[in-house]
Amino acid sequence: MTDASPGGDAAADGGHEVARGGDDHDFPGTGSIKRWFVTTNHKDVGILYIVTSLFFLVLGGVLAWLMRIQLLAPRALGEGILAPVAYNQAVSAHGLLMVFWFLSPFAFGFANYVVPLQLGAKDLAFPRLNALSYWLYLFSGILFGVSFFQGGTFSGGWTMYAPLNVPTFTPDVGASTAVLALVLFVASVTVSSVNFLTTMHRMRAEGLTLRNVPLFSWTILLTAWMMLFAFAALLAALLVLSSDRLLGTTYFAMESPAGALLWTHLFWFFGHPEVYIVFFPALGVMAEVFQTFPGRRIVGRKWFILAMVLVAIQSFAVWMHHMFLTSINLQVKTLFMITTIGISLPFDLMVFALIYTMLKGKIRFTTPFLFVFGALLLFIIGGITGVFLGAVVLDYEFRGTYWVVAHFHYVMVGGVTALVGGLYYWFPKMTGRMYDEFLGKLHFAVYFVGFNLLYFPLFVAWETPRRVFDYAPELAPWHQLATVGGFVLGLSFLIMFYNLFKSAFVGDPAPDNPWEYATTAEWAVSSPPPLENFDGTPTYRDGHLEFIDDGEVAPSEERSGGPTGAAVSDGGVTASATRAVTADAELPTAEATEVEGPSHASIWPFVLSAGAFLVLLGLSPLQDAAFPEGMVGAAYATTAVAGGVVTLGSLVAMGLEPFHGPVFEEGEAWPFAGIDNGKVGMWIFLASDVVLFGGFLGAYVFTRVAFGWTGWEPIPSDPIPGLVNTYILLTSSFTVVLALVAAEKKHKWGLVTSLGATFVLGIGFLVNKGLEWQHLFHEGLWLSTNVRASTFFLTTGLHAAHVIAGLVVALYLTARAWRGAYLEDSRSVEYFGLYWHFVDIVWLFLFPLFYIL
Amino acid sequence: MVSTKLYTAIYAVLFVSATVQVLVEFAGLSYWLAFGVIMVLSAAKAVLVAAYFQHLRFEPRSLTYLVGIGLVAALALTLAASYSLL
Ligand code: HEM
Ligand SMILES: [Cu+2]
């Protein structure tokens, strides 16, 4: 599916005020299987994320065990349990699965569950898009799983360096499928980022200014911002790579100027922010738990937040520290060494704030605290060893060794450690039951020992070359120790699974707030919270959380908080929580039936994701834009077409489905106060699309600089077809403007005509482009002719894909307008216009760059 | 908001300036001068479309900053990556 669709939906989801009441979404209880396929509730989606991510943890873990067994002794080719290519696949798939399909989704499970509660929102801004994110994530993971069975999955490492990533070196169909699975995953992430950013900026309870937002939510906010931009750059990289693999363009081919370097730039521009994207939520858990169990508000809260904001910004300015051994010039290496040192400073501040908070409080050593405390220690070791790598001269030595492997496992799995703490921390809230404290502590002890037994020896044996199963024999004892540690660490999770699984059914019932001193809003509602989170409208107007009666609810009853006061925003306000209903003893109200109010069920996110899955699976065996010969090729092509039909059909169905998002009264909405959720979502999406095209144009400029700027002739010898297309697009932008004017004046036929004209002009644009391409093909130019032709066809092709996506929406809008829609509420037309004008703007740059200059 | 007349005027300006870009190419200026003029024209058109057709001028400034951040990120990648080759 194209990246354009999520944004297109953003307008359709949640933004509409359909006639209230009377819709028949019967919403099954949590015990019903059906519930989990149709749910759009943030808490359900959160649980789905957590469970699914844990499944991928097990999968990635088993792959790691296979590697550790292979590494018990230095092996020659063909020795050990894994064949050489199988080993490479295990290494690559392990990295990809853990980073993408386990770590971030695990964190976003908590984000889904907890953030709306902490904000005082009843759900995310676009609940159906939230369900869509989940299903895209799940299906992308399944697609990755399928890749193992298509000759073998990708084997070029999680960094997917060029030119190993092109079919010349990784020819299996499965390798392409793995790349496409990542594309689908990025679609999920983009939808999710847009949703979270809109929600977190627009839907905070009255009085909950950003300053006062709890720290876990803060980390998620910053993570979502980083995801929005970083994953757009990754999408650019992946689409170019997919095109090289499937269509035959030659960006990353050996013979292209600086092709390998281009990949490292695109990948690490994403990759460095990515390491903070996986780490920040863990930091958020640490911050929450470090306040709850020592019973202290965090020291220097304002500075802590400021440091995180700085890190989030700086994370986009250090990427070349992963490229110290490439041919980039020395000045730029020095510059990035300095920025790398710079980024470690705010981290120091955060670490000290956490330590100080802990020292000033009176610690209670519960399981969540133990995990989070362990995580801090591990992170400190990982951070210090990272500073070594940030120094150019030292990195000349360490690059490509197990020092790097040990470093990033300390930081990343250190993050996992904190998130596991988060799982214990929020488990009572999610299930309404307590876990077994003894087993929790036992888990921690075994985990911590296993962790260090596994990763510390890797520092000692740092001279082992990375991703290779042969090493100096004298290092073998360290590797054997690590293998033992790997099994201890992995098996420690059995204790957790047993504990949590059993406790979810027979654990002691959990009160609203099982942790004395926990002060964030999720602890002020029942465990688990009711379907719509709060009985009444939450507000922080008077500096603490209160619930305003929605009317017929029972009269509110004042309750006093704990010893330090149950300050319900951790922003420094101390006060009591007021609750409308004190149903402590009552068990989940989650299944409470609701007659009216927001919808919670839609099957279309699931169907849409299944369709997208089929499309990508169907396209996976393409090479040089051709399906394989014979039955197999035909079967794949059919799959792709069927998937396309399902995708389109479910998009339309989703557009037509009456679905209303959460009702919300505008509270704090900085900096987007007064702008509709749908519009904010659309702009946030467009900002990511700016980076997507930025990545493509950046790739073009970079390649052209490497080639010699002025020696590079534009592909079309004649700029006139391009100029004609510029005229067409400008005119179509103008007709979209006229459409909106007509809609606002309630001129039905003016609206229909303008939208129809836009559609026709868009078709004209595509026809003209098709003719031009035809002409170029006849001249003997093809995508694979040279990198000049590749950049021309792919960049303008991506733009054309945006036009096509826009036309699908235009057609839909025209048909609805024909039947009288949009005269009362023209927002859908407006949001479509924003997208369409953006596509126009992109062309305003493509035209001169690819036709004239 | 904006009158249809102003929209039409902007549309005319965009149309003409696209034409001028091609004329500049054939005007026989030095490559880099032509490059500069053409890119400035593109940027000016983009600003017009964003300010009026996407009516960013009449929205809270935060939306403009939002797009600006995306733009800065894209430019940072392009310029720093290209510079690293030199
Ligand atoms: C003060 C903090 C840090 C510094 C100075 C730092 C520095 C570095 C450097 C210079 C490298 C490149 C090494 C090489 O390939 O030769 C590296 C690799 C890496 N770092 Fe860090 N790092 C820090 C924190 C983190 C954190 C917090 C994470 C993640 C949670 C992380 C994850 C990674 C990963 C995944 C790699 C390996 C990339 C690969 O596969 O090649 N780092 N680090
Ligand atoms: Cu980095």
mmCIF file with all atom_site columns, N, CA, C and O and ligand atoms in Angstrom, chain A residues 268 271-272 275 318-319 321-322, ligand 2:
data_model
loop_
_atom_site.group_PDB
_atom_site.id
_atom_site.type_symbol
_atom_site.label_atom_id
_atom_site.label_alt_id
_atom_site.label_comp_id
_atom_site.label_asym_id
_atom_site.label_entity_id
_atom_site.label_seq_id
_atom_site.pdbx_PDB_ins_code
_atom_site.Cartn_x
_atom_site.Cartn_y
_atom_site.Cartn_z
_atom_site.occupancy
_atom_site.B_iso_or_equiv
_atom_site.pdbx_formal_charge
_atom_site.auth_seq_id
_atom_site.auth_comp_id
_atom_site.auth_asym_id
_atom_site.auth_atom_id
_atom_site.pdbx_PDB_model_num
ATOM   1  N  N  . TRP A 1 268 ? 21.471 5.340  7.944  1.00 0.00 ? 268 TRP A N  1
ATOM   2  C  CA . TRP A 1 268 ? 21.845 5.849  9.267  1.00 0.00 ? 268 TRP A CA 1
ATOM   3  C  C  . TRP A 1 268 ? 21.179 7.172  9.609  1.00 0.00 ? 268 TRP A C  1
ATOM   4  O  O  . TRP A 1 268 ? 21.063 7.510  10.781 1.00 0.00 ? 268 TRP A O  1
ATOM   5  N  N  . GLY A 1 271 ? 18.772 5.449  11.106 1.00 0.00 ? 271 GLY A N  1
ATOM   6  C  CA . GLY A 1 271 ? 19.234 4.471  12.098 1.00 0.00 ? 271 GLY A CA 1
ATOM   7  C  C  . GLY A 1 271 ? 19.624 5.075  13.417 1.00 0.00 ? 271 GLY A C  1
ATOM   8  O  O  . GLY A 1 271 ? 19.335 4.527  14.477 1.00 0.00 ? 271 GLY A O  1
ATOM   9  N  N  . HIS A 1 272 ? 20.280 6.230  13.376 1.00 0.00 ? 272 HIS A N  1
ATOM   10 C  CA . HIS A 1 272 ? 20.634 6.752  14.692 1.00 0.00 ? 272 HIS A CA 1
ATOM   11 C  C  . HIS A 1 272 ? 19.405 7.212  15.462 1.00 0.00 ? 272 HIS A C  1
ATOM   12 O  O  . HIS A 1 272 ? 19.226 6.811  16.616 1.00 0.00 ? 272 HIS A O  1
ATOM   13 N  N  . VAL A 1 275 ? 17.834 4.343  17.231 1.00 0.00 ? 275 VAL A N  1
ATOM   14 C  CA . VAL A 1 275 ? 18.296 3.788  18.494 1.00 0.00 ? 275 VAL A CA 1
ATOM   15 C  C  . VAL A 1 275 ? 17.671 4.550  19.668 1.00 0.00 ? 275 VAL A C  1
ATOM   16 O  O  . VAL A 1 275 ? 17.410 3.969  20.728 1.00 0.00 ? 275 VAL A O  1
ATOM   17 N  N  . VAL A 1 318 ? 23.834 13.106 14.101 1.00 0.00 ? 318 VAL A N  1
ATOM   18 C  CA . VAL A 1 318 ? 25.025 12.339 14.480 1.00 0.00 ? 318 VAL A CA 1
ATOM   19 C  C  . VAL A 1 318 ? 25.231 11.117 13.599 1.00 0.00 ? 318 VAL A C  1
ATOM   20 O  O  . VAL A 1 318 ? 26.119 10.315 13.842 1.00 0.00 ? 318 VAL A O  1
ATOM   21 N  N  . TRP A 1 319 ? 24.423 10.977 12.537 1.00 0.00 ? 319 TRP A N  1
ATOM   22 C  CA . TRP A 1 319 ? 24.373 9.676  11.882 1.00 0.00 ? 319 TRP A CA 1
ATOM   23 C  C  . TRP A 1 319 ? 25.700 9.214  11.283 1.00 0.00 ? 319 TRP A C  1
ATOM   24 O  O  . TRP A 1 319 ? 25.950 8.037  11.182 1.00 0.00 ? 319 TRP A O  1
ATOM   25 N  N  . HIS A 1 321 ? 28.480 9.000  12.530 1.00 0.00 ? 321 HIS A N  1
ATOM   26 C  CA . HIS A 1 321 ? 29.401 8.244  13.395 1.00 0.00 ? 321 HIS A CA 1
ATOM   27 C  C  . HIS A 1 321 ? 29.300 6.740  13.115 1.00 0.00 ? 321 HIS A C  1
ATOM   28 O  O  . HIS A 1 321 ? 30.103 5.976  13.634 1.00 0.00 ? 321 HIS A O  1
ATOM   29 N  N  . HIS A 1 322 ? 28.369 6.357  12.311 1.00 0.00 ? 322 HIS A N  1
ATOM   30 C  CA . HIS A 1 322 ? 28.335 4.963  11.859 1.00 0.00 ? 322 HIS A CA 1
ATOM   31 C  C  . HIS A 1 322 ? 29.108 4.785  10.560 1.00 0.00 ? 322 HIS A C  1
ATOM   32 O  O  . HIS A 1 322 ? 29.111 3.700  9.987  1.00 0.00 ? 322 HIS A O  1
HETATM 33 CU CU . CU  C 2 .   ? 24.405 6.142  16.293 1.00 0.00 ? 2   CU  C CU 1
#
